[in-house]
PDB file of C-alpha atoms in Angstrom:
ATOM      1  CA  HIS V   1      -4.764   6.819  11.398  1.00 91.00           C
ATOM      2  CA  LEU V   2      -6.914   4.362  12.112  1.00 93.00           C
ATOM      3  CA  TRP V   3      -5.485   4.885  15.971  1.00 93.00           C
ATOM      4  CA  LYS V   4      -6.892   8.413  15.863  1.00 93.00           C
ATOM      5  CA  LEU V   5     -10.267   7.355  14.536  1.00 94.00           C
ATOM      6  CA  LYS V   6     -10.973   5.204  17.041  1.00 92.00           C
ATOM      7  CA  SER V   7      -9.261   7.598  19.770  1.00 91.00           C
ATOM      8  CA  SER V   8     -11.155   9.742  18.730  1.00 93.00           C
ATOM      9  CA  GLY V   9     -14.296   7.866  19.073  1.00 92.00           C
ATOM     10  CA  ARG V  10     -15.061   7.780  15.536  1.00 92.00           C
ATOM     11  CA  LEU V  11     -14.274   4.252  15.341  1.00 89.00           C
ATOM     12  CA  SER V  12     -14.782   3.620  18.950  1.00 84.00           C
ATOM     13  CA  THR V  13     -17.476  -0.019  18.317  1.00 88.00           C
ATOM     14  CA  VAL V  14     -15.638  -0.858  15.440  1.00 92.00           C
ATOM     15  CA  PRO V  15     -13.244  -4.165  14.884  1.00 95.00           C
ATOM     16  CA  ILE V  16     -10.494  -3.625  13.372  1.00 96.00           C
ATOM     17  CA  TYR V  17      -8.420  -6.388  10.999  1.00 96.00           C
ATOM     18  CA  LEU V  18      -4.944  -6.195   9.931  1.00 95.00           C
ATOM     19  CA  ASP V  19      -5.561  -9.623   7.752  1.00 95.00           C
ATOM     20  CA  SER V  20      -1.789  -9.611   5.953  1.00 91.00           C
ATOM     21  CA  PRO V  21       0.669 -11.030   6.389  1.00 90.00           C
ATOM     22  CA  MET V  22       3.503  -8.757   4.881  1.00 88.00           C
ATOM     23  CA  ALA V  23       1.501  -5.972   6.570  1.00 89.00           C
ATOM     24  CA  ILE V  24       1.734  -7.756  10.109  1.00 93.00           C
ATOM     25  CA  SER V  25       5.668  -8.781   9.432  1.00 92.00           C
ATOM     26  CA  ALA V  26       6.146  -4.250   8.754  1.00 89.00           C
ATOM     27  CA  THR V  27       3.881  -4.181  11.900  1.00 90.00           C
ATOM     28  CA  ASP V  28       5.889  -6.107  14.175  1.00 91.00           C
ATOM     29  CA  LEU V  29       9.251  -4.310  12.846  1.00 92.00           C
ATOM     30  CA  LEU V  30       8.235  -1.108  14.631  1.00 90.00           C
ATOM     31  CA  HIS V  31       8.611  -2.746  17.667  1.00 88.00           C
ATOM     32  CA  VAL V  32      12.122  -3.799  16.918  1.00 91.00           C
ATOM     33  CA  HIS V  33      12.684  -0.827  15.265  1.00 91.00           C
ATOM     34  CA  ARG V  34      11.865   1.359  18.194  1.00 88.00           C
ATOM     35  CA  ASP V  35      15.079   3.891  17.638  1.00 88.00           C
ATOM     36  CA  HIS V  36      14.615   4.035  13.841  1.00 88.00           C
ATOM     37  CA  HIS V  37      10.731   6.308  13.701  1.00 88.00           C
ATOM     38  CA  ARG V  38       9.085   8.477  15.512  1.00 88.00           C
ATOM     39  CA  LEU V  39       6.371   7.417  17.773  1.00 90.00           C
ATOM     40  CA  SER V  40       7.153   6.632  21.227  1.00 92.00           C
ATOM     41  CA  PRO V  41       7.270   3.280  22.968  1.00 91.00           C
ATOM     42  CA  GLU V  42       3.628   4.446  24.245  1.00 93.00           C
ATOM     43  CA  VAL V  43       2.232   5.443  20.870  1.00 93.00           C
ATOM     44  CA  CYS V  44       4.070   2.441  19.159  1.00 93.00           C
ATOM     45  CA  ASP V  45       2.026  -0.245  21.276  1.00 93.00           C
ATOM     46  CA  MET V  46      -1.188   1.860  21.059  1.00 93.00           C
ATOM     47  CA  VAL V  47      -1.126   2.251  17.511  1.00 92.00           C
ATOM     48  CA  CYS V  48      -0.258  -1.171  17.011  1.00 92.00           C
ATOM     49  CA  GLY V  49      -2.486  -2.727  19.346  1.00 93.00           C
ATOM     50  CA  VAL V  50      -5.706  -1.027  17.272  1.00 94.00           C
ATOM     51  CA  ALA V  51      -6.153  -4.155  15.109  1.00 95.00           C
ATOM     52  CA  THR V  52      -6.351  -7.001  15.391  1.00 95.00           C
ATOM     53  CA  TYR V  53      -3.784  -9.216  13.503  1.00 96.00           C
ATOM     54  CA  THR V  54      -4.938 -12.184  11.210  1.00 94.00           C
ATOM     55  CA  ARG V  55      -2.195 -14.983  11.276  1.00 90.00           C
ATOM     56  CA  ASP V  56      -3.571 -17.846   8.680  1.00 91.00           C
ATOM     57  CA  VAL V  57      -6.019 -18.077   6.158  1.00 89.00           C
ATOM     58  CA  GLU V  58      -9.375 -19.614   8.643  1.00 91.00           C
ATOM     59  CA  GLY V  59      -8.670 -16.226  10.311  1.00 92.00           C
ATOM     60  CA  SER V  60      -9.046 -14.077   7.523  1.00 92.00           C
ATOM     61  CA  ARG V  61     -12.108 -16.773   6.289  1.00 91.00           C
ATOM     62  CA  GLU V  62     -13.538 -15.628   9.908  1.00 93.00           C
ATOM     63  CA  ILE V  63     -13.935 -12.374   9.523  1.00 94.00           C
ATOM     64  CA  THR V  64     -15.697 -12.803   6.354  1.00 91.00           C
ATOM     65  CA  ALA V  65     -18.303 -15.388   7.604  1.00 89.00           C
ATOM     66  CA  SER V  66     -18.912 -11.899  10.427  1.00 89.00           C
ATOM     67  CA  ALA V  67     -22.234 -10.208   9.312  1.00 88.00           C
ATOM     68  CA  TYR V  68     -20.595  -7.279  11.644  1.00 92.00           C
ATOM     69  CA  PRO V  69     -19.975  -4.757  10.136  1.00 93.00           C
ATOM     70  CA  LYS V  70     -15.698  -3.653  10.675  1.00 95.00           C
ATOM     71  CA  VAL V  71     -12.555  -2.486   8.726  1.00 96.00           C
ATOM     72  CA  VAL V  72     -10.430  -4.893   7.070  1.00 96.00           C
ATOM     73  CA  VAL V  73      -6.525  -4.106   5.763  1.00 94.00           C
ATOM     74  CA  SER V  74      -5.304  -6.206   3.642  1.00 91.00           C
ATOM     75  CA  ALA V  75      -3.093  -6.423   0.577  1.00 82.00           C
ATOM     76  CA  SER V  76      -2.305  -6.157  -1.993  1.00 79.00           C
ATOM     77  CA  GLY V  77      -2.893  -2.509  -2.113  1.00 79.00           C
ATOM     78  CA  MET V  78      -3.250  -2.735  -6.289  1.00 88.00           C
ATOM     79  CA  ALA V  79      -5.962  -5.676  -5.546  1.00 89.00           C
ATOM     80  CA  THR V  80      -3.542  -7.775  -7.564  1.00 89.00           C
ATOM     81  CA  GLY V  81      -3.301 -10.291  -5.428  1.00 89.00           C
ATOM     82  CA  GLY V  82      -3.787 -12.321  -2.549  1.00 87.00           C
ATOM     83  CA  ARG V  83      -6.029 -12.490   0.960  1.00 90.00           C
ATOM     84  CA  VAL V  84      -7.652  -8.947   0.115  1.00 92.00           C
ATOM     85  CA  LEU V  85      -8.486 -10.690  -3.255  1.00 93.00           C
ATOM     86  CA  HIS V  86     -10.548 -13.096  -1.220  1.00 93.00           C
ATOM     87  CA  HIS V  87     -12.417  -9.822   0.558  1.00 94.00           C
ATOM     88  CA  LEU V  88     -13.331  -7.799  -2.476  1.00 95.00           C
ATOM     89  CA  LYS V  89     -15.427 -11.152  -3.902  1.00 94.00           C
ATOM     90  CA  TYR V  90     -17.919 -10.378  -0.885  1.00 94.00           C
ATOM     91  CA  TYR V  91     -17.919  -7.572   0.146  1.00 95.00           C
ATOM     92  CA  ILE V  92     -17.850  -6.169  -3.299  1.00 96.00           C
ATOM     93  CA  GLY V  93     -21.371  -6.408  -4.577  1.00 96.00           C
ATOM     94  CA  ASP V  94     -22.925  -4.196  -1.952  1.00 96.00           C
ATOM     95  CA  ALA V  95     -23.648  -1.064  -1.819  1.00 97.00           C
ATOM     96  CA  ARG V  96     -23.026  -0.168   2.345  1.00 96.00           C
ATOM     97  CA  ASN V  97     -19.256  -0.959   2.032  1.00 97.00           C
ATOM     98  CA  THR V  98     -17.149   0.793   1.538  1.00 96.00           C
ATOM     99  CA  ILE V  99     -13.312  -0.225  -0.850  1.00 95.00           C
ATOM    100  CA  LEU V 100     -11.092   2.230  -0.074  1.00 94.00           C
ATOM    101  CA  LEU V 101      -7.948   1.672  -2.037  1.00 92.00           C
ATOM    102  CA  ALA V 102      -4.659   3.706  -0.667  1.00 87.00           C
ATOM    103  CA  GLY V 103      -2.019   4.746  -2.865  1.00 80.00           C
ATOM    104  CA  PHE V 104      -1.059   4.882  -6.433  1.00 81.00           C
ATOM    105  CA  GLN V 105      -2.744   2.379  -8.815  1.00 85.00           C
ATOM    106  CA  ALA V 106      -0.954   1.437 -12.170  1.00 82.00           C
ATOM    107  CA  GLU V 107      -2.610   1.214 -14.701  1.00 85.00           C
ATOM    108  CA  GLY V 108      -4.509  -2.232 -15.642  1.00 89.00           C
ATOM    109  CA  THR V 109      -4.427  -3.310 -12.493  1.00 91.00           C
ATOM    110  CA  ARG V 110      -7.715  -4.067 -10.343  1.00 94.00           C
ATOM    111  CA  GLY V 111      -7.801  -1.543  -8.232  1.00 93.00           C
ATOM    112  CA  ASP V 112      -6.813   1.242 -11.608  1.00 93.00           C
ATOM    113  CA  ARG V 113      -9.872  -0.085 -13.098  1.00 95.00           C
ATOM    114  CA  LEU V 114     -11.792  -0.015  -9.797  1.00 96.00           C
ATOM    115  CA  VAL V 115     -10.682   3.836  -9.590  1.00 94.00           C
ATOM    116  CA  LYS V 116     -11.680   4.512 -12.996  1.00 95.00           C
ATOM    117  CA  GLY V 117     -16.008   3.022 -12.353  1.00 95.00           C
ATOM    118  CA  GLU V 118     -15.910  -0.270 -14.069  1.00 96.00           C
ATOM    119  CA  LYS V 119     -18.868  -2.019 -13.178  1.00 97.00           C
ATOM    120  CA  GLU V 120     -18.395  -5.443 -12.870  1.00 96.00           C
ATOM    121  CA  ILE V 121     -14.692  -6.956 -11.882  1.00 95.00           C
ATOM    122  CA  ARG V 122     -13.013 -10.725 -12.525  1.00 95.00           C
ATOM    123  CA  ILE V 123     -11.774 -11.943  -9.582  1.00 95.00           C
ATOM    124  CA  HIS V 124     -10.743 -16.155  -9.620  1.00 94.00           C
ATOM    125  CA  GLY V 125     -11.624 -16.439 -13.202  1.00 94.00           C
ATOM    126  CA  GLN V 126     -15.575 -15.319 -12.330  1.00 96.00           C
ATOM    127  CA  MET V 127     -17.204 -11.872 -12.811  1.00 96.00           C
ATOM    128  CA  TRP V 128     -18.303  -9.832  -9.766  1.00 97.00           C
ATOM    129  CA  PRO V 129     -20.337  -6.496 -10.170  1.00 97.00           C
ATOM    130  CA  VAL V 130     -19.193  -3.426  -7.908  1.00 97.00           C
ATOM    131  CA  ARG V 131     -22.097  -2.040  -6.291  1.00 98.00           C
ATOM    132  CA  ALA V 132     -19.897  -0.708  -3.013  1.00 97.00           C
ATOM    133  CA  GLN V 133     -18.173   2.518  -3.133  1.00 97.00           C
ATOM    134  CA  ILE V 134     -15.070   3.445  -4.574  1.00 96.00           C
ATOM    135  CA  GLU V 135     -12.532   5.624  -3.089  1.00 94.00           C
ATOM    136  CA  LYS V 136      -8.794   6.516  -3.449  1.00 91.00           C
ATOM    137  CA  LEU V 137      -6.665   8.096  -0.614  1.00 87.00           C
ATOM    138  CA  ASP V 138      -3.472   9.889  -2.582  1.00 79.00           C
ATOM    139  CA  ASN V 139      -1.713  10.558   0.666  1.00 75.00           C
ATOM    140  CA  MET V 140      -1.310   7.124   1.138  1.00 72.00           C
ATOM    141  CA  SER V 141       2.289   6.475  -0.930  1.00 64.00           C
ATOM    142  CA  ALA V 142       4.674   4.009   0.632  1.00 61.00           C
ATOM    143  CA  HIS V 143       7.302   6.008  -1.226  1.00 67.00           C
ATOM    144  CA  ALA V 144       9.051   8.984  -1.673  1.00 71.00           C
ATOM    145  CA  ASP V 145       8.719  11.438  -3.057  1.00 75.00           C
ATOM    146  CA  TYR V 146      10.783  12.927  -6.468  1.00 77.00           C
ATOM    147  CA  SER V 147      11.508  15.943  -3.839  1.00 84.00           C
ATOM    148  CA  GLU V 148      12.059  13.516  -0.620  1.00 86.00           C
ATOM    149  CA  ILE V 149      14.550  11.524  -3.065  1.00 89.00           C
ATOM    150  CA  LEU V 150      16.222  14.424  -4.411  1.00 91.00           C
ATOM    151  CA  THR V 151      16.720  14.980  -0.508  1.00 91.00           C
ATOM    152  CA  TRP V 152      17.872  12.539   0.067  1.00 91.00           C
ATOM    153  CA  LEU V 153      20.492  11.770  -3.142  1.00 94.00           C
ATOM    154  CA  GLU V 154      21.651  15.503  -1.952  1.00 93.00           C
ATOM    155  CA  ASN V 155      23.850  14.202   0.686  1.00 92.00           C
ATOM    156  CA  PHE V 156      25.795  11.155  -0.986  1.00 93.00           C
ATOM    157  CA  ASN V 157      29.551  12.234  -0.050  1.00 92.00           C
ATOM    158  CA  ALA V 158      30.537  10.498  -3.299  1.00 93.00           C
ATOM    159  CA  ARG V 159      29.070  11.064  -7.256  1.00 93.00           C
ATOM    160  CA  PRO V 160      28.638   7.501  -8.535  1.00 95.00           C
ATOM    161  CA  ARG V 161      29.494   5.846 -11.528  1.00 94.00           C
ATOM    162  CA  ARG V 162      25.444   5.600 -12.649  1.00 95.00           C
ATOM    163  CA  VAL V 163      22.118   6.053 -11.454  1.00 96.00           C
ATOM    164  CA  PHE V 164      19.125   4.259 -13.099  1.00 96.00           C
ATOM    165  CA  VAL V 165      15.941   4.559 -12.352  1.00 95.00           C
ATOM    166  CA  THR V 166      14.132   0.901 -11.979  1.00 91.00           C
ATOM    167  CA  HIS V 167      11.151   1.857 -10.029  1.00 83.00           C
ATOM    168  CA  GLY V 168       7.401   3.255 -11.851  1.00 79.00           C
ATOM    169  CA  GLU V 169       5.779   4.245 -14.711  1.00 79.00           C
ATOM    170  CA  ALA V 170       7.917   4.190 -18.012  1.00 85.00           C
ATOM    171  CA  ALA V 171       6.911   8.387 -17.709  1.00 87.00           C
ATOM    172  CA  ALA V 172       7.498   8.773 -14.210  1.00 86.00           C
ATOM    173  CA  ALA V 173      10.803   6.911 -13.994  1.00 90.00           C
ATOM    174  CA  ALA V 174      11.585   9.150 -17.419  1.00 92.00           C
ATOM    175  CA  ALA V 175      10.743  12.841 -15.087  1.00 92.00           C
ATOM    176  CA  MET V 176      12.830  11.361 -12.338  1.00 93.00           C
ATOM    177  CA  GLY V 177      16.292  10.409 -14.276  1.00 94.00           C
ATOM    178  CA  ALA V 178      15.886  14.133 -15.781  1.00 94.00           C
ATOM    179  CA  HIS V 179      15.180  16.134 -12.629  1.00 93.00           C
ATOM    180  CA  ILE V 180      18.579  13.361 -11.247  1.00 95.00           C
ATOM    181  CA  SER V 181      21.058  14.716 -14.584  1.00 95.00           C
ATOM    182  CA  ALA V 182      19.211  17.935 -14.482  1.00 94.00           C
ATOM    183  CA  ARG V 183      19.881  18.317 -10.189  1.00 93.00           C
ATOM    184  CA  PHE V 184      23.722  17.079 -10.460  1.00 96.00           C
ATOM    185  CA  GLY V 185      24.655  16.445 -13.995  1.00 95.00           C
ATOM    186  CA  TRP V 186      25.277  12.465 -13.019  1.00 96.00           C
ATOM    187  CA  ASP V 187      24.702  10.278 -15.482  1.00 95.00           C
ATOM    188  CA  THR V 188      21.556   8.835 -15.334  1.00 96.00           C
ATOM    189  CA  HIS V 189      19.849   5.658 -17.088  1.00 96.00           C
ATOM    190  CA  VAL V 190      15.509   4.702 -17.239  1.00 95.00           C
ATOM    191  CA  PRO V 191      16.988   0.517 -18.434  1.00 94.00           C
ATOM    192  CA  ALA V 192      13.732  -0.632 -20.718  1.00 91.00           C
ATOM    193  CA  HIS V 193      12.237  -4.040 -19.709  1.00 87.00           C
ATOM    194  CA  GLY V 194      14.475  -7.300 -19.993  1.00 91.00           C
ATOM    195  CA  GLU V 195      17.449  -4.687 -21.226  1.00 94.00           C
ATOM    196  CA  THR V 196      20.856  -5.868 -19.578  1.00 93.00           C
ATOM    197  CA  VAL V 197      23.404  -3.023 -18.671  1.00 92.00           C
ATOM    198  CA  GLU V 198      27.331  -4.345 -17.650  1.00 90.00           C
ATOM    199  CA  LEU V 199      28.649  -3.191 -15.149  1.00 88.00           C
TER     200      LEU V 199
END
């Protein structure tokens, strides 16, 4: 999306920084596994080249030290830890800035509280006023939705002995288990936190 905005001239002069070791590693994998995604080699190179990769903490500090407008892409997506917290401390108190949260925000996380409109947020033991505009993109989830998971399960050659649904909020996991049971008649279980199951 950022590459398209840059290419169209809407972000032509604004630098973009990818400041997340995990995201940089994932981006590097696009180059390694060119046969396993839909981007052509040329487009892959352009998309991955749209940002400056920040590979160390000093480089991360230099981003916030610059007063010029910029786009900073930094994990974690729910603002629970990592370099993003340092960026939040620097940018969240200025109404000229936008904090854009991409995807699902689990209940009670810092990202969830920002989306719900908290006016002050605790980061590294200190309270920070929230004056930046907070936005959330609901269409950027990296996870398959329930219909995509069901489609994937349809391709199994053998019926599993048991299916464990271990991801998501409790209600969503229970709903997913019910969908699997209803569609395939499979033995489906949503384990409780800390539950042990002998296989």
